[in-house]
Short mmCIF file of C-alpha atoms and ligand atoms in Angstrom, two decimals:
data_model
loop_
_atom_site.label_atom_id
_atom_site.label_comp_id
_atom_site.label_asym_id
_atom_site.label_seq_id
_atom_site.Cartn_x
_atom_site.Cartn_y
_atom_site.Cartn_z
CA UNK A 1 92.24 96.66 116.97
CA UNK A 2 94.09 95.10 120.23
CA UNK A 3 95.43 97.05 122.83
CA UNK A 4 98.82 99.04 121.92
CA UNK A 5 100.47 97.53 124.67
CA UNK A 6 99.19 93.94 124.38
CA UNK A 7 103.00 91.71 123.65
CA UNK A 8 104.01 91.75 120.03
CA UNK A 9 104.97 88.82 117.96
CA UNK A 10 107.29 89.52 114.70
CA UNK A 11 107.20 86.76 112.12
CA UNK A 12 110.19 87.31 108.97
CA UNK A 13 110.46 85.52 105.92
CA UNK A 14 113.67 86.94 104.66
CA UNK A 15 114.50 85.92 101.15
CA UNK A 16 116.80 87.07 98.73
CA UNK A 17 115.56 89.86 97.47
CA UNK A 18 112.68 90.74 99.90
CA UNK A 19 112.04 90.55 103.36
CA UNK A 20 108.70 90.00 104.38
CA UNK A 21 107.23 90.59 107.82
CA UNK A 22 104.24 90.68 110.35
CA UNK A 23 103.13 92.00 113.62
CA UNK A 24 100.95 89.86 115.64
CA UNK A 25 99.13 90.78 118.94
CA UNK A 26 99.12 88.16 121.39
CA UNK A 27 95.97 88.87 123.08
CA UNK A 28 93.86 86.11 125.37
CA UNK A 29 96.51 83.55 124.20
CA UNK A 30 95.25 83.92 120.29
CA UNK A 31 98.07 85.32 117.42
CA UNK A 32 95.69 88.48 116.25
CA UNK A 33 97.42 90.13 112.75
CA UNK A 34 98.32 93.40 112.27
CA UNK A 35 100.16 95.56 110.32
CA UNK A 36 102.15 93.45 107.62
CA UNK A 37 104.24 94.68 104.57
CA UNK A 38 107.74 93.83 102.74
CA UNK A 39 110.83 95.79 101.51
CA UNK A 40 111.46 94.47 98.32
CA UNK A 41 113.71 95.01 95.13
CA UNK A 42 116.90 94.96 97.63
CA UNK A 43 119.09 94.51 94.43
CA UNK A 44 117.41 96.52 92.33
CA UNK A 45 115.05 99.37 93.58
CA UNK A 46 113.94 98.79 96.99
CA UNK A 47 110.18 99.38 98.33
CA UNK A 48 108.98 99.58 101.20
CA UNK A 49 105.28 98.47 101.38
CA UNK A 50 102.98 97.66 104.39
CA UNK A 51 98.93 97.09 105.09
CA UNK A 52 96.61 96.17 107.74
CA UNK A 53 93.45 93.45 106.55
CA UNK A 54 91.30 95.85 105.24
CA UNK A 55 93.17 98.95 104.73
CA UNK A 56 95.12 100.70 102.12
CA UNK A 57 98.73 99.75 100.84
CA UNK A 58 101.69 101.84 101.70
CA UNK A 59 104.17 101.87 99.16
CA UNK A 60 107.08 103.85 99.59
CA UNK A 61 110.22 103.59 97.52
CA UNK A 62 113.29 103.48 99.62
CA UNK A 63 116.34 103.84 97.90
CA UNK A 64 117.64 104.56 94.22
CA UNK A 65 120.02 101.67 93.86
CA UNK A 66 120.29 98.47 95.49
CA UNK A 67 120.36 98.16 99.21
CA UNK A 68 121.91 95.89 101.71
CA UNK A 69 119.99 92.90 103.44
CA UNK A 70 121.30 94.71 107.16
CA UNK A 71 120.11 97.94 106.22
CA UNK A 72 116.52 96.93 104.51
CA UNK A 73 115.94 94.99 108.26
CA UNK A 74 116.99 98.26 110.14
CA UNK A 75 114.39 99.99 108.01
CA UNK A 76 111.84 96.81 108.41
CA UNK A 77 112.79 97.22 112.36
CA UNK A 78 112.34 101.11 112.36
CA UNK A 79 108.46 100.59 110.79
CA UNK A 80 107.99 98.01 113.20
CA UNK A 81 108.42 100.05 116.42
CA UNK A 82 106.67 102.99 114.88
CA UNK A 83 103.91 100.71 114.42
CA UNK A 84 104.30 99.13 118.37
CA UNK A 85 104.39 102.07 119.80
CA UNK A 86 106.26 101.09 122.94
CA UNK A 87 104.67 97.75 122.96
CA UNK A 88 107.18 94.69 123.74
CA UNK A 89 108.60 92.30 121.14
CA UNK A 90 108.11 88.94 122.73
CA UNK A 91 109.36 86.69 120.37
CA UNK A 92 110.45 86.77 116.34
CA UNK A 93 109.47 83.66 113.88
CA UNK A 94 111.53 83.12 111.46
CA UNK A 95 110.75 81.10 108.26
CA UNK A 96 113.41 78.90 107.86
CA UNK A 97 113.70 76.81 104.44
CA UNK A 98 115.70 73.90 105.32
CA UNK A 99 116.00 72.03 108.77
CA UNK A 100 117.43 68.58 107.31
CA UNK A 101 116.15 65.68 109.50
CA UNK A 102 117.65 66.81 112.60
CA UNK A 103 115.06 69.69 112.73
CA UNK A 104 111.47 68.19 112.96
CA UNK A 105 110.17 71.18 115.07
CA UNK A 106 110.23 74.83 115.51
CA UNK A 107 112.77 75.54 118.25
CA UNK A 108 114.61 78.69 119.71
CA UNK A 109 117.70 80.08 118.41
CA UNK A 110 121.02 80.52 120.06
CA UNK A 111 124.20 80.16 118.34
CA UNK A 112 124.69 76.76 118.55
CA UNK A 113 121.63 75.92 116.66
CA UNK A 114 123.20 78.91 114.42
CA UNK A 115 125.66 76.44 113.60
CA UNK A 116 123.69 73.13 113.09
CA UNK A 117 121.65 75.28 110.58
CA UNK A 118 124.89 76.58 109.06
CA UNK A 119 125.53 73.24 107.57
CA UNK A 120 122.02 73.00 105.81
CA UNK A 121 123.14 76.16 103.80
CA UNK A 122 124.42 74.09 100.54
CA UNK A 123 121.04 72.24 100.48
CA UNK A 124 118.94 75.68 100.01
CA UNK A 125 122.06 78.41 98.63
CA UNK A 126 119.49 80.65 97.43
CA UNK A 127 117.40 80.56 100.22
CA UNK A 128 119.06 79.45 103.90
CA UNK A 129 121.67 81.88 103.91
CA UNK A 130 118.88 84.93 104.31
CA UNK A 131 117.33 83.30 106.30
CA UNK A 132 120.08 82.42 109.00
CA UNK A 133 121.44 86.21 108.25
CA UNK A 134 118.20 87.94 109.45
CA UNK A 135 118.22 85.46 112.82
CA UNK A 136 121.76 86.44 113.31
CA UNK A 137 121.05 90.01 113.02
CA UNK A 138 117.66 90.15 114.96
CA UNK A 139 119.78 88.24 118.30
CA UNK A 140 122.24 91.19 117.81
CA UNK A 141 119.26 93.70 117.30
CA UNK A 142 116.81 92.58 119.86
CA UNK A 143 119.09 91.47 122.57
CA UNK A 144 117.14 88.98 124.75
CA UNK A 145 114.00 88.62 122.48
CA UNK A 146 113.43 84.85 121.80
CA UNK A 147 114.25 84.10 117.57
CA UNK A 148 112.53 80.88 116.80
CA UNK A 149 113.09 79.54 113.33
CA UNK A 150 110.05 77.38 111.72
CA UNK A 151 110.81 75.45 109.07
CA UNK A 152 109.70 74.50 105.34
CA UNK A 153 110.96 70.74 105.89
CA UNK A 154 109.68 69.63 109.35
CA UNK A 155 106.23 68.89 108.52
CA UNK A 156 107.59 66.26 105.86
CA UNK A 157 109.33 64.36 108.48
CA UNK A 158 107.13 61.92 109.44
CA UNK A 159 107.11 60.52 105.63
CA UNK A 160 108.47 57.15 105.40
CA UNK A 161 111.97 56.43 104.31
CA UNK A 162 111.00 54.61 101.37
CA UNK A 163 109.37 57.82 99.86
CA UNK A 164 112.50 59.66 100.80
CA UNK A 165 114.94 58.09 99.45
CA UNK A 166 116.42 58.17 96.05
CA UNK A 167 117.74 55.03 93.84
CA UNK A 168 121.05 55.81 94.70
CA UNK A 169 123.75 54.09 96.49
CA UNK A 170 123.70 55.34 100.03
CA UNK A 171 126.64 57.04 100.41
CA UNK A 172 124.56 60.03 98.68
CA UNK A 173 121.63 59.73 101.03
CA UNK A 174 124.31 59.83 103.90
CA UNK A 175 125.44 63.02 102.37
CA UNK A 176 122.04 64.16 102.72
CA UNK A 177 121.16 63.69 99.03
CA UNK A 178 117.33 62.96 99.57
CA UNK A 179 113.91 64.59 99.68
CA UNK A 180 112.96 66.61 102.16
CA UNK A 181 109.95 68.46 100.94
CA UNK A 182 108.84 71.92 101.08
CA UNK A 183 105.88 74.09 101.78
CA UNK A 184 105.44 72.69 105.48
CA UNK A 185 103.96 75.43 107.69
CA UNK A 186 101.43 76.09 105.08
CA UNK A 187 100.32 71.64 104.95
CA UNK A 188 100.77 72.49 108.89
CA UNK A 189 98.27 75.22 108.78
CA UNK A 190 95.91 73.33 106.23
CA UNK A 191 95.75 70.34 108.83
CA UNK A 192 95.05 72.44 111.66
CA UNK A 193 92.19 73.72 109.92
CA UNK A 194 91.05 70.24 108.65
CA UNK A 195 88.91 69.11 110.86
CA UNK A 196 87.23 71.70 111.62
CA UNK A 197 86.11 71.77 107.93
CA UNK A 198 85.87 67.39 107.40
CA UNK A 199 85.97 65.50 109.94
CA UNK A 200 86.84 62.58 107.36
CA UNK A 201 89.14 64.79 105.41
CA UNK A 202 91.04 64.82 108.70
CA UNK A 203 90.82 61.74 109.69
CA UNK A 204 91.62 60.10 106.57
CA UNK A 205 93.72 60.12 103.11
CA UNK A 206 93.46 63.94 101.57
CA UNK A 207 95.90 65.51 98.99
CA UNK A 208 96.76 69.12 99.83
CA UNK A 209 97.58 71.02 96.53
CA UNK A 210 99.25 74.22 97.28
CA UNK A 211 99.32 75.68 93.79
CA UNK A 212 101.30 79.71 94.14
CA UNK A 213 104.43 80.86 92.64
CA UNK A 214 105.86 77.63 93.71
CA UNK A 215 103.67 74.87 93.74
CA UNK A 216 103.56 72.08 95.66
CA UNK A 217 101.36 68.87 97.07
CA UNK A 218 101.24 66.92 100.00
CA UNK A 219 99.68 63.82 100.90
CA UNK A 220 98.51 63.25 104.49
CA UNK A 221 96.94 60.06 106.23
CA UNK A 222 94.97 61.57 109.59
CA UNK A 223 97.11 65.03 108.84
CA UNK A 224 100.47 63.59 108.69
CA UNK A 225 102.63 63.90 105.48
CA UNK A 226 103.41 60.81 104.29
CA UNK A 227 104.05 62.18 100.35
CA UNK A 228 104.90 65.53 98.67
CA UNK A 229 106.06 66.70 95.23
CA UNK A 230 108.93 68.84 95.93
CA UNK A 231 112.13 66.57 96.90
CA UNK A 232 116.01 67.40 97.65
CA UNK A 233 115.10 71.27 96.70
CA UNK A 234 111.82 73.45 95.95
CA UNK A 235 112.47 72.69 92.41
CA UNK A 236 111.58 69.89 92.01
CA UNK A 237 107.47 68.12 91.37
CA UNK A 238 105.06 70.57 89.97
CA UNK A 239 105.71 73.25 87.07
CA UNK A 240 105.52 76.50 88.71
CA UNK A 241 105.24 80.12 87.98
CA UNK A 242 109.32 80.05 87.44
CA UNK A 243 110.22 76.82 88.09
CA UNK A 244 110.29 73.85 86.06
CA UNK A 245 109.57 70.90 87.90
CA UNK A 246 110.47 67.19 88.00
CA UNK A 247 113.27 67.00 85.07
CA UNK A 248 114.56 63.92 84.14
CA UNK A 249 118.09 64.29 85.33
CA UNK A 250 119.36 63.56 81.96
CA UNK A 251 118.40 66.59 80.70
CA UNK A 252 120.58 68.60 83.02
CA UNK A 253 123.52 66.17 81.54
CA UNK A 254 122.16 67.43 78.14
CA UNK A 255 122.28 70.95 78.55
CA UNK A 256 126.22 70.92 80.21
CA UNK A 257 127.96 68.20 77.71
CA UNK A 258 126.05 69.29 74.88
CA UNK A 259 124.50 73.01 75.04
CA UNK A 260 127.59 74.08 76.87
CA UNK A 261 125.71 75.45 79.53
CA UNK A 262 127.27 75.79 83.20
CA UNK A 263 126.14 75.42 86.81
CA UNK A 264 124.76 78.99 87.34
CA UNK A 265 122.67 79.30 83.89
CA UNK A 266 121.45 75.65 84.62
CA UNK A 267 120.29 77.06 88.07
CA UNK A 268 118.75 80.17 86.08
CA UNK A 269 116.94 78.79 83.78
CA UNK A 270 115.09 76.37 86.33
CA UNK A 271 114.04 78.21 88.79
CA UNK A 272 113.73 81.68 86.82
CA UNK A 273 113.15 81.26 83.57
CA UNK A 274 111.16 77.84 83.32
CA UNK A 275 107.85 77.10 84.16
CA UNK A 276 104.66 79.26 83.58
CA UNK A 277 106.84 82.15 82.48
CA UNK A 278 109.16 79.75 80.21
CA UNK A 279 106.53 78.24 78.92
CA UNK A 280 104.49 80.48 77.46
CA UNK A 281 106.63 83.56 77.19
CA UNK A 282 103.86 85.92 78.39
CA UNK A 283 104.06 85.81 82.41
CA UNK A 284 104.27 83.37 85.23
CA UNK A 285 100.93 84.46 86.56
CA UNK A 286 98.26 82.55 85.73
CA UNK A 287 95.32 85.52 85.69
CA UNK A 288 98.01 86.84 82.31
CA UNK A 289 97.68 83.78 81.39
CA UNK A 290 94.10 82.76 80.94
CA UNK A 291 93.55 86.16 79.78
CA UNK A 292 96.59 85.68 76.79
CA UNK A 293 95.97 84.74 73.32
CA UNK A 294 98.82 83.15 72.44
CA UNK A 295 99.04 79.14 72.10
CA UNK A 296 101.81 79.00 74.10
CA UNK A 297 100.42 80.08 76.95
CA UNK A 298 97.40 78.10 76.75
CA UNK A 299 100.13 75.30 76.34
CA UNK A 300 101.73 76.45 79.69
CA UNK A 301 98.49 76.18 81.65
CA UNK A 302 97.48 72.62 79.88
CA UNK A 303 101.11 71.53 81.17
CA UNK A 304 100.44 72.50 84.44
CA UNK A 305 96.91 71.11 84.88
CA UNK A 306 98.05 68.05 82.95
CA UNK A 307 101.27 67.60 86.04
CA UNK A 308 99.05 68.38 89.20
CA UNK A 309 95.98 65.37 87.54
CA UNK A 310 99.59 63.29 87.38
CA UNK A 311 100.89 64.15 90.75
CA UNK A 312 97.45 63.89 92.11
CA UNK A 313 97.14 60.59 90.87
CA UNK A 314 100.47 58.98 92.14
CA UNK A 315 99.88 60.58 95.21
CA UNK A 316 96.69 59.29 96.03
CA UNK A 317 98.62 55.77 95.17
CA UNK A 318 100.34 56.66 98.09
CA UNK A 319 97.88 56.74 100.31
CA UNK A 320 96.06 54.05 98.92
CA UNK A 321 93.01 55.89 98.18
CA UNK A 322 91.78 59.11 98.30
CA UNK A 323 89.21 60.77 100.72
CA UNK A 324 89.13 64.53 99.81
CA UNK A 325 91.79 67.04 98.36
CA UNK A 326 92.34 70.86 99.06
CA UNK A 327 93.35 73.43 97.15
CA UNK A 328 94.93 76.05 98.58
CA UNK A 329 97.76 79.11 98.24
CA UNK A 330 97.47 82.58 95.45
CA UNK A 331 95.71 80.01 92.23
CA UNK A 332 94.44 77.23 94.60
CA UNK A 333 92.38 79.84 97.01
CA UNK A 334 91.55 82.19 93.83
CA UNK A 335 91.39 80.66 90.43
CA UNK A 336 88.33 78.78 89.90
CA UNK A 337 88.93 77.61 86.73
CA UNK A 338 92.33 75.75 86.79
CA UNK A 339 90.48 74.18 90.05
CA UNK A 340 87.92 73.09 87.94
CA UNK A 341 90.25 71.38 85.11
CA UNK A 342 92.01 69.85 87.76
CA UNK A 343 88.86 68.13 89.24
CA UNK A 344 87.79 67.12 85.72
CA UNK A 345 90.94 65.24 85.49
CA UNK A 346 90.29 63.58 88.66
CA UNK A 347 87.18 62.43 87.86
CA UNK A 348 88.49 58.71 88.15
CA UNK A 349 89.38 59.55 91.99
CA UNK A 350 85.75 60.03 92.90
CA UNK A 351 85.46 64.05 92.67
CA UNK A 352 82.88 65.26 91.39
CA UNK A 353 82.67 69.23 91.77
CA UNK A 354 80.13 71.23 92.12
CA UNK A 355 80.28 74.48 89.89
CA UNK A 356 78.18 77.05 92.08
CA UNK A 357 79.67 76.14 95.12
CA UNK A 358 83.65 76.55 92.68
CA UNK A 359 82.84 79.99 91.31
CA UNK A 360 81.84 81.28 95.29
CA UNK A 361 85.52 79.36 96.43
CA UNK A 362 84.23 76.73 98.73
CA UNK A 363 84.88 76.12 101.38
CA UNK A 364 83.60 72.76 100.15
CA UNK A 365 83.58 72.60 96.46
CA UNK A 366 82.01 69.05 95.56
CA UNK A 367 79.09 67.84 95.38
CA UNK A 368 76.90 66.18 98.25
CA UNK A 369 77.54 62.84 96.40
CA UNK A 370 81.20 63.57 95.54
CA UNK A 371 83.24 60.13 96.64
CA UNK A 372 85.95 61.84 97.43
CA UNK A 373 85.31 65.69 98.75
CA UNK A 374 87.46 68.70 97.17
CA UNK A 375 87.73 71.77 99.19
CA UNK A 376 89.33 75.53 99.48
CA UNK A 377 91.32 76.31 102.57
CA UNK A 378 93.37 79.58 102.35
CA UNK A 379 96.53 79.18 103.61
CA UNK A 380 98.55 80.94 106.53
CA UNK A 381 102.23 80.23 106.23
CA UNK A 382 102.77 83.61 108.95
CA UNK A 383 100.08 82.56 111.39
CA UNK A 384 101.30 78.90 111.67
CA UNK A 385 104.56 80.87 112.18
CA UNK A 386 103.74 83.31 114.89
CA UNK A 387 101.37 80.08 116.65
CA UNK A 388 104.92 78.26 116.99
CA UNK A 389 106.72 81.32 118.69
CA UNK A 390 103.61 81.70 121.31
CA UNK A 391 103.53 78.09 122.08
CA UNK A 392 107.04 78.03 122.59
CA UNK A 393 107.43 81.21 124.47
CA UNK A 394 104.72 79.32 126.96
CA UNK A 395 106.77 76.39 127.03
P1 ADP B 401 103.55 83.08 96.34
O1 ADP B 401 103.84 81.61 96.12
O2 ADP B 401 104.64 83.99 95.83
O3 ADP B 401 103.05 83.41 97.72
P2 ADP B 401 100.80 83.26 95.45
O4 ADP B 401 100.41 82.18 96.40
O5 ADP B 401 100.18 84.61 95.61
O6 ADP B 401 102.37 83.41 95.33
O7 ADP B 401 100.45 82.71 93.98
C1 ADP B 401 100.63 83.46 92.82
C2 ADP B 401 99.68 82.89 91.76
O8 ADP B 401 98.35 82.94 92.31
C3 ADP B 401 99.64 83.66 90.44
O9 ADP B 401 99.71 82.75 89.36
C4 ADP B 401 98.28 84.35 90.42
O10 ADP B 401 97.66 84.22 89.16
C5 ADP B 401 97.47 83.61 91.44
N1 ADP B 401 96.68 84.55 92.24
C6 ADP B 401 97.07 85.13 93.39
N2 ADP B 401 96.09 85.95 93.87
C7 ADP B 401 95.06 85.86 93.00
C8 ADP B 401 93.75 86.45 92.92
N3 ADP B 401 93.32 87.30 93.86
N4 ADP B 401 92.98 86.13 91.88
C9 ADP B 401 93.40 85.29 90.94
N5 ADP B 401 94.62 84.69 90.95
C10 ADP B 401 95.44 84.96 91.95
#
């Protein structure tokens, strides 16, 4: 355990109905993790939970009814200090969904920047507005503590224009109507950790397949994105645990002129009640699901493995070849046996997999002959986070 009094780093992820934080120790210029935890349930029944690695979970409930998103960060803020001790905040990382073009870095807050990010809101409604409120409230909280937002988008914006653009007339892509891509800080974290893993994996054409609650993949050429899945919103590409995916937009016309549905139950059902869970009926968690008897949920997962060998594919066309891929985030890191139906699919690509080294999680999960390598990298969306806010706070 570092020092009590060695500067504190606080990294948020403030979402709609959670807020999720983290305490890192900034000790001999290294990010060292400590206590992290969540309040939860805000409109519903709100928890409180926290851990160190290792340790036990605290769970604590903290309210009967719902609770505001001001008073679950006073309560996030009170833990925090208790925690601290006396120690200094130095800086707060935010996770920021949605930084448009204009954004292509982390950078610090003031309320300027408050205002460029204001106008991102209607690309991410369900997500950017919770995340600008908790900045906002933090530079009125911790009065001279640097807030630097990190966002979902700026790892994506070195891919070309041609792969961001949709076949519309331009007037939409003026308005912004394009794809961004999502998932950044954790294809930023996988890259960092690249090489030291594969040097050729680094160095050359490797698909990233972040496969979680939401799913997404990335292709990179020497670490840079060049292609990803998700597009104008986090909906989009992969099935996911809620979510349903690429959807040909004709369906959407389908389901106003002709199933009567409006705006908001369109937005329902495909982020909440599609994907995994809408599938199969049973759960949007893949462990439920292997372990289900029902046919639709075996259906569900032969969807999803069927999308990602699709993606996969059209992806590596992307990059024009295909040098190694790595799986990463809650299945990727942890579910052996989706990993190994992708691979089998992806035979044609070169990947051959090697079971021993699957069931034990890698890191390197093909064989010695493999053409193209496959690997497991867990993910650190928070890390990458609180990284930014030291290397800034040196700048
Ligand atoms: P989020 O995108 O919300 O961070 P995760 O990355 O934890 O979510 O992904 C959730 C998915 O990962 C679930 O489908 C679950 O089955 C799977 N998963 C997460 N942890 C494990 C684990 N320890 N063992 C097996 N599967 C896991």
């Amino acid at each position: 355990m570092p020092a009590r009094d060695e500067p504190a780093i606080l990294v948020l992820n403030a979402g709609s109905s959670s807020i999720k934080f983290c305490i890192f120790r900034r000790v001999d210029g290294q990010a060292v993790r400590g206590l992290r935890g969540q309040v939860s349930g805000l409109g519903t029944v709100p928890r409180f939970t926290s851990r160190r690695d290792g340790g036990p979970t605290i769970d604590t409930q903290l309210a009967a009814g719902p609770m505001t998103h001001a008073a679950a960060l006073d309560r996030l803020l009170e833990a925090v200090h208790a925690e601290l001790g006396g120690a200094r905040i130095v800086g707060v990382g935010h996770r920021v969904v949605h930084g448009g073009l204009e954004f292509m870095a982390p950078i610090a807050v003031d309320t300027s920047v408050l205002q460029r990010l204001d106008q991102y809101v209607p690309l991410a409604p369900l997500h950017q507005p919770h995340n600008l409120a908790a900045i906002r409230a933090l530079l009125a909280r911790l009065p001279g503590v640097p807030e630097i937002a990190c966002f979902d988008t700026a790892f994506h914006r070195t891919v070309p224009d041609v792969a961001q653009r949709f076949a519309l007339p331009p007037r939409f892509a003026e308005a912004g109507v394009r794809r961004y891509g999502f998932h950044g800080l954790s294809y930023e974290y996988i890259a960092s950790q690249l090489s030291a893993v594969d040097g050729r994996a680094a160095a050359g054409r490797t698909v990233v397949l972040h496969l979680g609650n939401g799913s997404s993949m990335c292709a990179m050429r020497a670490c840079r994105s060049i292609a990803t899945t998700m597009g104008f919103t986090a909906v989009d590409g992969l099935p996911m645990g809620t979510r349903c995916g690429a959807l040909d937009p004709g369906v959407v016309l389908f389901l106003m002129d002709e199933m009567k549905l409006g705006p908001r139950e369109i937005e329902r059902l495909i982020y909440n009640e599609s994907g995994l869970l809408g599938m199969s009926g049973v759960s949007s968690d893949v462990r439920d699901l292997l372990a289900s008897s029902e046919p639709a949920a075996a259906l569900a997962l032969d969807v999803f493995v069927y999308r990602a060998g699709r993606e996969l594919g059209s992806l590596a066309a992307a990059l024009g070849g295909l040098d190694a891929i790595v799986f990463t985030a809650g299945i990727g890191e942890n579910q052996a046996e989706i990993r190994v139906r992708i691979c089998r699919q992806a035979a044609w690509l070169g990947i051959e997999l090697d079971a021993a080294a699957n069931a034990r999680h890698g890191p390197r999960i093909s064989t010695p002959g493999s053409a193209a390598a496959a690997f497991v990298i867990p993910t650190d969306e928070e890390s990458m986070i609180a990284r930014h806010v030291m290397r800034l706070l040196q700048a």
